[in-house]
mmCIF file with all atom_site columns, C-alpha atoms in Angstrom:
data_model
loop_
_atom_site.group_PDB
_atom_site.id
_atom_site.type_symbol
_atom_site.label_atom_id
_atom_site.label_alt_id
_atom_site.label_comp_id
_atom_site.label_asym_id
_atom_site.label_entity_id
_atom_site.label_seq_id
_atom_site.pdbx_PDB_ins_code
_atom_site.Cartn_x
_atom_site.Cartn_y
_atom_site.Cartn_z
_atom_site.occupancy
_atom_site.B_iso_or_equiv
_atom_site.pdbx_formal_charge
_atom_site.auth_seq_id
_atom_site.auth_comp_id
_atom_site.auth_asym_id
_atom_site.auth_atom_id
_atom_site.pdbx_PDB_model_num
ATOM 1   C CA . UNK S 1 1   ? 34.137 1.101  -38.956 1.00 36.00 ? 259 UNK S CA 1
ATOM 2   C CA . UNK S 1 2   ? 30.491 2.096  -39.253 1.00 37.00 ? 260 UNK S CA 1
ATOM 3   C CA . UNK S 1 3   ? 29.723 5.778  -39.494 1.00 40.00 ? 261 UNK S CA 1
ATOM 4   C CA . UNK S 1 4   ? 26.187 7.077  -39.661 1.00 40.00 ? 262 UNK S CA 1
ATOM 5   C CA . UNK S 1 5   ? 25.719 10.752 -40.361 1.00 47.00 ? 263 UNK S CA 1
ATOM 6   C CA . UNK S 1 6   ? 23.215 12.555 -38.163 1.00 47.00 ? 264 UNK S CA 1
ATOM 7   C CA . UNK S 1 7   ? 22.710 15.977 -36.714 1.00 51.00 ? 265 UNK S CA 1
ATOM 8   C CA . UNK S 1 8   ? 23.116 19.495 -38.018 1.00 58.00 ? 266 UNK S CA 1
ATOM 9   C CA . UNK S 1 9   ? 23.059 20.400 -41.680 1.00 73.00 ? 267 UNK S CA 1
ATOM 10  C CA . UNK S 1 10  ? 26.658 20.529 -42.873 1.00 92.00 ? 268 UNK S CA 1
ATOM 11  C CA . UNK S 1 11  ? 26.187 21.869 -46.374 1.00 94.00 ? 269 UNK S CA 1
ATOM 12  C CA . UNK S 1 12  ? 25.365 25.106 -48.107 1.00 95.00 ? 270 UNK S CA 1
ATOM 13  C CA . UNK S 1 13  ? 23.812 25.529 -51.558 1.00 94.00 ? 271 UNK S CA 1
ATOM 14  C CA . UNK S 1 14  ? 25.892 28.127 -53.406 1.00 93.00 ? 272 UNK S CA 1
ATOM 15  C CA . UNK S 1 15  ? 24.785 30.595 -56.080 1.00 82.00 ? 273 UNK S CA 1
ATOM 16  C CA . UNK S 1 16  ? 25.942 29.459 -59.532 1.00 78.00 ? 274 UNK S CA 1
ATOM 17  C CA . UNK S 1 17  ? 25.130 30.860 -62.971 1.00 80.00 ? 275 UNK S CA 1
ATOM 18  C CA . UNK S 1 18  ? 24.290 27.760 -65.003 1.00 84.00 ? 276 UNK S CA 1
ATOM 19  C CA . UNK S 1 19  ? 24.651 24.744 -62.742 1.00 92.00 ? 277 UNK S CA 1
ATOM 20  C CA . UNK S 1 20  ? 24.213 23.904 -59.056 1.00 95.00 ? 278 UNK S CA 1
ATOM 21  C CA . UNK S 1 21  ? 27.051 24.068 -56.527 1.00 97.00 ? 279 UNK S CA 1
ATOM 22  C CA . UNK S 1 22  ? 27.332 23.175 -52.843 1.00 97.00 ? 280 UNK S CA 1
ATOM 23  C CA . UNK S 1 23  ? 29.864 23.524 -50.077 1.00 97.00 ? 281 UNK S CA 1
ATOM 24  C CA . UNK S 1 24  ? 29.927 20.582 -47.658 1.00 98.00 ? 282 UNK S CA 1
ATOM 25  C CA . UNK S 1 25  ? 31.824 20.271 -44.393 1.00 96.00 ? 283 UNK S CA 1
ATOM 26  C CA . UNK S 1 26  ? 32.605 17.475 -41.987 1.00 95.00 ? 284 UNK S CA 1
ATOM 27  C CA . UNK S 1 27  ? 34.887 16.641 -39.103 1.00 94.00 ? 285 UNK S CA 1
ATOM 28  C CA . UNK S 1 28  ? 35.881 13.386 -40.842 1.00 94.00 ? 286 UNK S CA 1
ATOM 29  C CA . UNK S 1 29  ? 35.955 12.080 -44.402 1.00 96.00 ? 287 UNK S CA 1
ATOM 30  C CA . UNK S 1 30  ? 32.790 9.993  -43.827 1.00 97.00 ? 288 UNK S CA 1
ATOM 31  C CA . UNK S 1 31  ? 31.031 13.068 -42.412 1.00 96.00 ? 289 UNK S CA 1
ATOM 32  C CA . UNK S 1 32  ? 32.133 15.092 -45.452 1.00 97.00 ? 290 UNK S CA 1
ATOM 33  C CA . UNK S 1 33  ? 30.834 12.406 -47.843 1.00 98.00 ? 291 UNK S CA 1
ATOM 34  C CA . UNK S 1 34  ? 27.479 12.305 -46.039 1.00 97.00 ? 292 UNK S CA 1
ATOM 35  C CA . UNK S 1 35  ? 27.175 16.110 -45.999 1.00 97.00 ? 293 UNK S CA 1
ATOM 36  C CA . UNK S 1 36  ? 27.919 16.272 -49.741 1.00 98.00 ? 294 UNK S CA 1
ATOM 37  C CA . UNK S 1 37  ? 25.259 13.609 -50.392 1.00 98.00 ? 295 UNK S CA 1
ATOM 38  C CA . UNK S 1 38  ? 22.699 15.480 -48.288 1.00 97.00 ? 296 UNK S CA 1
ATOM 39  C CA . UNK S 1 39  ? 23.551 18.800 -49.921 1.00 97.00 ? 297 UNK S CA 1
ATOM 40  C CA . UNK S 1 40  ? 23.286 17.373 -53.424 1.00 98.00 ? 298 UNK S CA 1
ATOM 41  C CA . UNK S 1 41  ? 19.840 15.911 -52.807 1.00 98.00 ? 299 UNK S CA 1
ATOM 42  C CA . UNK S 1 42  ? 18.652 19.040 -50.966 1.00 97.00 ? 300 UNK S CA 1
ATOM 43  C CA . UNK S 1 43  ? 19.640 21.078 -54.040 1.00 97.00 ? 301 UNK S CA 1
ATOM 44  C CA . UNK S 1 44  ? 17.653 18.635 -56.205 1.00 97.00 ? 302 UNK S CA 1
ATOM 45  C CA . UNK S 1 45  ? 14.477 19.412 -54.209 1.00 97.00 ? 303 UNK S CA 1
ATOM 46  C CA . UNK S 1 46  ? 12.991 15.894 -54.069 1.00 97.00 ? 304 UNK S CA 1
ATOM 47  C CA . UNK S 1 47  ? 9.240  15.450 -53.914 1.00 97.00 ? 305 UNK S CA 1
ATOM 48  C CA . UNK S 1 48  ? 8.927  12.410 -51.672 1.00 95.00 ? 306 UNK S CA 1
ATOM 49  C CA . UNK S 1 49  ? 6.083  9.921  -51.843 1.00 93.00 ? 307 UNK S CA 1
ATOM 50  C CA . UNK S 1 50  ? 4.380  9.626  -48.459 1.00 83.00 ? 308 UNK S CA 1
ATOM 51  C CA . UNK S 1 51  ? 4.170  7.611  -46.373 1.00 81.00 ? 309 UNK S CA 1
ATOM 52  C CA . UNK S 1 52  ? 7.273  5.767  -47.424 1.00 79.00 ? 310 UNK S CA 1
ATOM 53  C CA . UNK S 1 53  ? 9.623  3.420  -45.611 1.00 89.00 ? 311 UNK S CA 1
ATOM 54  C CA . UNK S 1 54  ? 13.360 4.083  -45.894 1.00 94.00 ? 312 UNK S CA 1
ATOM 55  C CA . UNK S 1 55  ? 15.154 2.182  -48.640 1.00 96.00 ? 313 UNK S CA 1
ATOM 56  C CA . UNK S 1 56  ? 18.775 1.055  -48.620 1.00 98.00 ? 314 UNK S CA 1
ATOM 57  C CA . UNK S 1 57  ? 21.261 0.616  -51.477 1.00 98.00 ? 315 UNK S CA 1
ATOM 58  C CA . UNK S 1 58  ? 24.714 -0.913 -50.991 1.00 98.00 ? 316 UNK S CA 1
ATOM 59  C CA . UNK S 1 59  ? 27.667 0.669  -52.809 1.00 98.00 ? 317 UNK S CA 1
ATOM 60  C CA . UNK S 1 60  ? 31.400 0.047  -53.314 1.00 98.00 ? 318 UNK S CA 1
ATOM 61  C CA . UNK S 1 61  ? 33.517 2.642  -55.082 1.00 99.00 ? 319 UNK S CA 1
ATOM 62  C CA . UNK S 1 62  ? 37.220 2.916  -55.894 1.00 99.00 ? 320 UNK S CA 1
ATOM 63  C CA . UNK S 1 63  ? 39.065 5.900  -57.372 1.00 98.00 ? 321 UNK S CA 1
ATOM 64  C CA . UNK S 1 64  ? 42.563 7.311  -57.759 1.00 98.00 ? 322 UNK S CA 1
ATOM 65  C CA . UNK S 1 65  ? 42.280 9.819  -54.904 1.00 98.00 ? 323 UNK S CA 1
ATOM 66  C CA . UNK S 1 66  ? 39.783 11.144 -52.370 1.00 98.00 ? 324 UNK S CA 1
ATOM 67  C CA . UNK S 1 67  ? 38.535 14.031 -54.547 1.00 98.00 ? 325 UNK S CA 1
ATOM 68  C CA . UNK S 1 68  ? 37.759 11.627 -57.411 1.00 99.00 ? 326 UNK S CA 1
ATOM 69  C CA . UNK S 1 69  ? 36.206 9.237  -54.897 1.00 98.00 ? 327 UNK S CA 1
ATOM 70  C CA . UNK S 1 70  ? 33.853 11.986 -53.682 1.00 99.00 ? 328 UNK S CA 1
ATOM 71  C CA . UNK S 1 71  ? 32.706 12.769 -57.241 1.00 99.00 ? 329 UNK S CA 1
ATOM 72  C CA . UNK S 1 72  ? 32.289 9.059  -58.079 1.00 99.00 ? 330 UNK S CA 1
ATOM 73  C CA . UNK S 1 73  ? 30.304 8.511  -54.856 1.00 99.00 ? 331 UNK S CA 1
ATOM 74  C CA . UNK S 1 74  ? 27.907 11.335 -55.697 1.00 99.00 ? 332 UNK S CA 1
ATOM 75  C CA . UNK S 1 75  ? 27.547 10.116 -59.295 1.00 99.00 ? 333 UNK S CA 1
ATOM 76  C CA . UNK S 1 76  ? 26.788 6.587  -58.050 1.00 99.00 ? 334 UNK S CA 1
ATOM 77  C CA . UNK S 1 77  ? 24.057 8.091  -55.856 1.00 99.00 ? 335 UNK S CA 1
ATOM 78  C CA . UNK S 1 78  ? 22.654 9.998  -58.870 1.00 99.00 ? 336 UNK S CA 1
ATOM 79  C CA . UNK S 1 79  ? 22.634 6.787  -60.949 1.00 99.00 ? 337 UNK S CA 1
ATOM 80  C CA . UNK S 1 80  ? 20.927 4.762  -58.206 1.00 99.00 ? 338 UNK S CA 1
ATOM 81  C CA . UNK S 1 81  ? 18.444 7.598  -57.713 1.00 98.00 ? 339 UNK S CA 1
ATOM 82  C CA . UNK S 1 82  ? 17.560 7.573  -61.421 1.00 98.00 ? 340 UNK S CA 1
ATOM 83  C CA . UNK S 1 83  ? 17.241 3.783  -61.584 1.00 98.00 ? 341 UNK S CA 1
ATOM 84  C CA . UNK S 1 84  ? 15.219 3.371  -58.376 1.00 97.00 ? 342 UNK S CA 1
ATOM 85  C CA . UNK S 1 85  ? 13.332 6.709  -58.269 1.00 97.00 ? 343 UNK S CA 1
ATOM 86  C CA . UNK S 1 86  ? 14.733 7.483  -54.819 1.00 98.00 ? 344 UNK S CA 1
ATOM 87  C CA . UNK S 1 87  ? 16.452 10.384 -53.066 1.00 98.00 ? 345 UNK S CA 1
ATOM 88  C CA . UNK S 1 88  ? 19.133 9.570  -50.490 1.00 98.00 ? 346 UNK S CA 1
ATOM 89  C CA . UNK S 1 89  ? 19.153 11.464 -47.216 1.00 94.00 ? 347 UNK S CA 1
ATOM 90  C CA . UNK S 1 90  ? 21.903 9.626  -45.392 1.00 96.00 ? 348 UNK S CA 1
ATOM 91  C CA . UNK S 1 91  ? 24.676 7.054  -45.660 1.00 97.00 ? 349 UNK S CA 1
ATOM 92  C CA . UNK S 1 92  ? 26.350 4.428  -43.504 1.00 97.00 ? 350 UNK S CA 1
ATOM 93  C CA . UNK S 1 93  ? 30.004 3.778  -44.257 1.00 98.00 ? 351 UNK S CA 1
ATOM 94  C CA . UNK S 1 94  ? 31.690 0.482  -43.423 1.00 98.00 ? 352 UNK S CA 1
ATOM 95  C CA . UNK S 1 95  ? 34.990 1.479  -45.103 1.00 98.00 ? 353 UNK S CA 1
ATOM 96  C CA . UNK S 1 96  ? 36.490 4.857  -45.993 1.00 98.00 ? 354 UNK S CA 1
ATOM 97  C CA . UNK S 1 97  ? 40.050 5.259  -47.273 1.00 97.00 ? 355 UNK S CA 1
ATOM 98  C CA . UNK S 1 98  ? 41.630 7.770  -49.649 1.00 96.00 ? 356 UNK S CA 1
ATOM 99  C CA . UNK S 1 99  ? 40.851 5.469  -52.590 1.00 98.00 ? 357 UNK S CA 1
ATOM 100 C CA . UNK S 1 100 ? 37.904 3.277  -51.577 1.00 99.00 ? 358 UNK S CA 1
ATOM 101 C CA . UNK S 1 101 ? 34.543 3.542  -49.840 1.00 99.00 ? 359 UNK S CA 1
ATOM 102 C CA . UNK S 1 102 ? 31.896 0.967  -49.031 1.00 99.00 ? 360 UNK S CA 1
ATOM 103 C CA . UNK S 1 103 ? 28.563 1.418  -47.373 1.00 98.00 ? 361 UNK S CA 1
ATOM 104 C CA . UNK S 1 104 ? 24.827 1.844  -47.688 1.00 99.00 ? 362 UNK S CA 1
ATOM 105 C CA . UNK S 1 105 ? 22.764 4.760  -48.970 1.00 99.00 ? 363 UNK S CA 1
ATOM 106 C CA . UNK S 1 106 ? 19.525 5.428  -47.102 1.00 98.00 ? 364 UNK S CA 1
ATOM 107 C CA . UNK S 1 107 ? 16.669 7.146  -48.881 1.00 97.00 ? 365 UNK S CA 1
ATOM 108 C CA . UNK S 1 108 ? 13.015 7.254  -49.790 1.00 97.00 ? 366 UNK S CA 1
ATOM 109 C CA . UNK S 1 109 ? 10.935 6.903  -52.941 1.00 97.00 ? 367 UNK S CA 1
ATOM 110 C CA . UNK S 1 110 ? 10.228 10.087 -54.864 1.00 97.00 ? 368 UNK S CA 1
ATOM 111 C CA . UNK S 1 111 ? 7.659  11.339 -57.313 1.00 96.00 ? 369 UNK S CA 1
ATOM 112 C CA . UNK S 1 112 ? 10.085 13.777 -58.956 1.00 97.00 ? 370 UNK S CA 1
ATOM 113 C CA . UNK S 1 113 ? 12.795 16.377 -58.392 1.00 98.00 ? 371 UNK S CA 1
ATOM 114 C CA . UNK S 1 114 ? 12.437 20.151 -58.615 1.00 96.00 ? 372 UNK S CA 1
ATOM 115 C CA . UNK S 1 115 ? 15.947 20.295 -60.106 1.00 96.00 ? 373 UNK S CA 1
ATOM 116 C CA . UNK S 1 116 ? 17.282 17.324 -62.056 1.00 96.00 ? 374 UNK S CA 1
ATOM 117 C CA . UNK S 1 117 ? 20.960 16.800 -61.227 1.00 97.00 ? 375 UNK S CA 1
ATOM 118 C CA . UNK S 1 118 ? 22.711 14.975 -64.065 1.00 98.00 ? 376 UNK S CA 1
ATOM 119 C CA . UNK S 1 119 ? 26.169 14.554 -62.522 1.00 98.00 ? 377 UNK S CA 1
ATOM 120 C CA . UNK S 1 120 ? 28.753 15.764 -60.046 1.00 98.00 ? 378 UNK S CA 1
ATOM 121 C CA . UNK S 1 121 ? 31.695 17.261 -61.918 1.00 98.00 ? 379 UNK S CA 1
ATOM 122 C CA . UNK S 1 122 ? 35.394 17.882 -61.444 1.00 97.00 ? 380 UNK S CA 1
ATOM 123 C CA . UNK S 1 123 ? 34.874 21.492 -62.640 1.00 95.00 ? 381 UNK S CA 1
ATOM 124 C CA . UNK S 1 124 ? 35.980 23.851 -59.831 1.00 94.00 ? 382 UNK S CA 1
ATOM 125 C CA . UNK S 1 125 ? 36.133 20.855 -57.464 1.00 98.00 ? 383 UNK S CA 1
ATOM 126 C CA . UNK S 1 126 ? 37.858 21.665 -54.209 1.00 98.00 ? 384 UNK S CA 1
ATOM 127 C CA . UNK S 1 127 ? 38.460 19.197 -51.386 1.00 98.00 ? 385 UNK S CA 1
ATOM 128 C CA . UNK S 1 128 ? 40.653 20.285 -48.510 1.00 96.00 ? 386 UNK S CA 1
ATOM 129 C CA . UNK S 1 129 ? 41.370 19.804 -44.855 1.00 94.00 ? 387 UNK S CA 1
ATOM 130 C CA . UNK S 1 130 ? 41.164 22.986 -42.797 1.00 88.00 ? 388 UNK S CA 1
ATOM 131 C CA . UNK S 1 131 ? 42.952 22.589 -39.493 1.00 81.00 ? 389 UNK S CA 1
ATOM 132 C CA . UNK S 1 132 ? 43.240 19.299 -37.661 1.00 79.00 ? 390 UNK S CA 1
ATOM 133 C CA . UNK S 1 133 ? 39.620 18.199 -37.683 1.00 78.00 ? 391 UNK S CA 1
ATOM 134 C CA . UNK S 1 134 ? 37.668 19.937 -40.428 1.00 90.00 ? 392 UNK S CA 1
ATOM 135 C CA . UNK S 1 135 ? 37.120 18.840 -44.049 1.00 96.00 ? 393 UNK S CA 1
ATOM 136 C CA . UNK S 1 136 ? 35.523 21.026 -46.715 1.00 97.00 ? 394 UNK S CA 1
ATOM 137 C CA . UNK S 1 137 ? 34.476 20.389 -50.314 1.00 98.00 ? 395 UNK S CA 1
ATOM 138 C CA . UNK S 1 138 ? 32.992 22.597 -53.008 1.00 98.00 ? 396 UNK S CA 1
ATOM 139 C CA . UNK S 1 139 ? 31.265 20.586 -55.731 1.00 98.00 ? 397 UNK S CA 1
ATOM 140 C CA . UNK S 1 140 ? 29.537 21.700 -58.945 1.00 98.00 ? 398 UNK S CA 1
ATOM 141 C CA . UNK S 1 141 ? 26.754 19.635 -60.522 1.00 98.00 ? 399 UNK S CA 1
ATOM 142 C CA . UNK S 1 142 ? 25.506 19.547 -64.105 1.00 96.00 ? 400 UNK S CA 1
ATOM 143 C CA . UNK S 1 143 ? 21.755 20.121 -64.241 1.00 94.00 ? 401 UNK S CA 1
#
């Protein structure tokens, strides 16, 4: 299974007193993961280097459940962003289960971020399925 996220923005940056929070939505788990990734990096306000070719980073993540998997996925993206000075705008998924994901992050080199996200947290984390074909997650980030 290869899923590439494209199309409309499926995240919202939420007001939060001390940290940053987003609400992401998707019709599938891969779409939800991609929307959360896009929302997190939008909240970080990357200052991209231009012109810059897209860069790709392969990832494999396992966790005890899908909510933990979502947080671990976002934290892996933060770590790769810090190491490689990149911001990720999209993802391709070759495998998505409740406990494991594999795929490729797609991003570009950055100069800096307007807001430095340190980590996705489990604080106030909410991941739920609304109806038959709609996933929603609310995620808080340490800044």
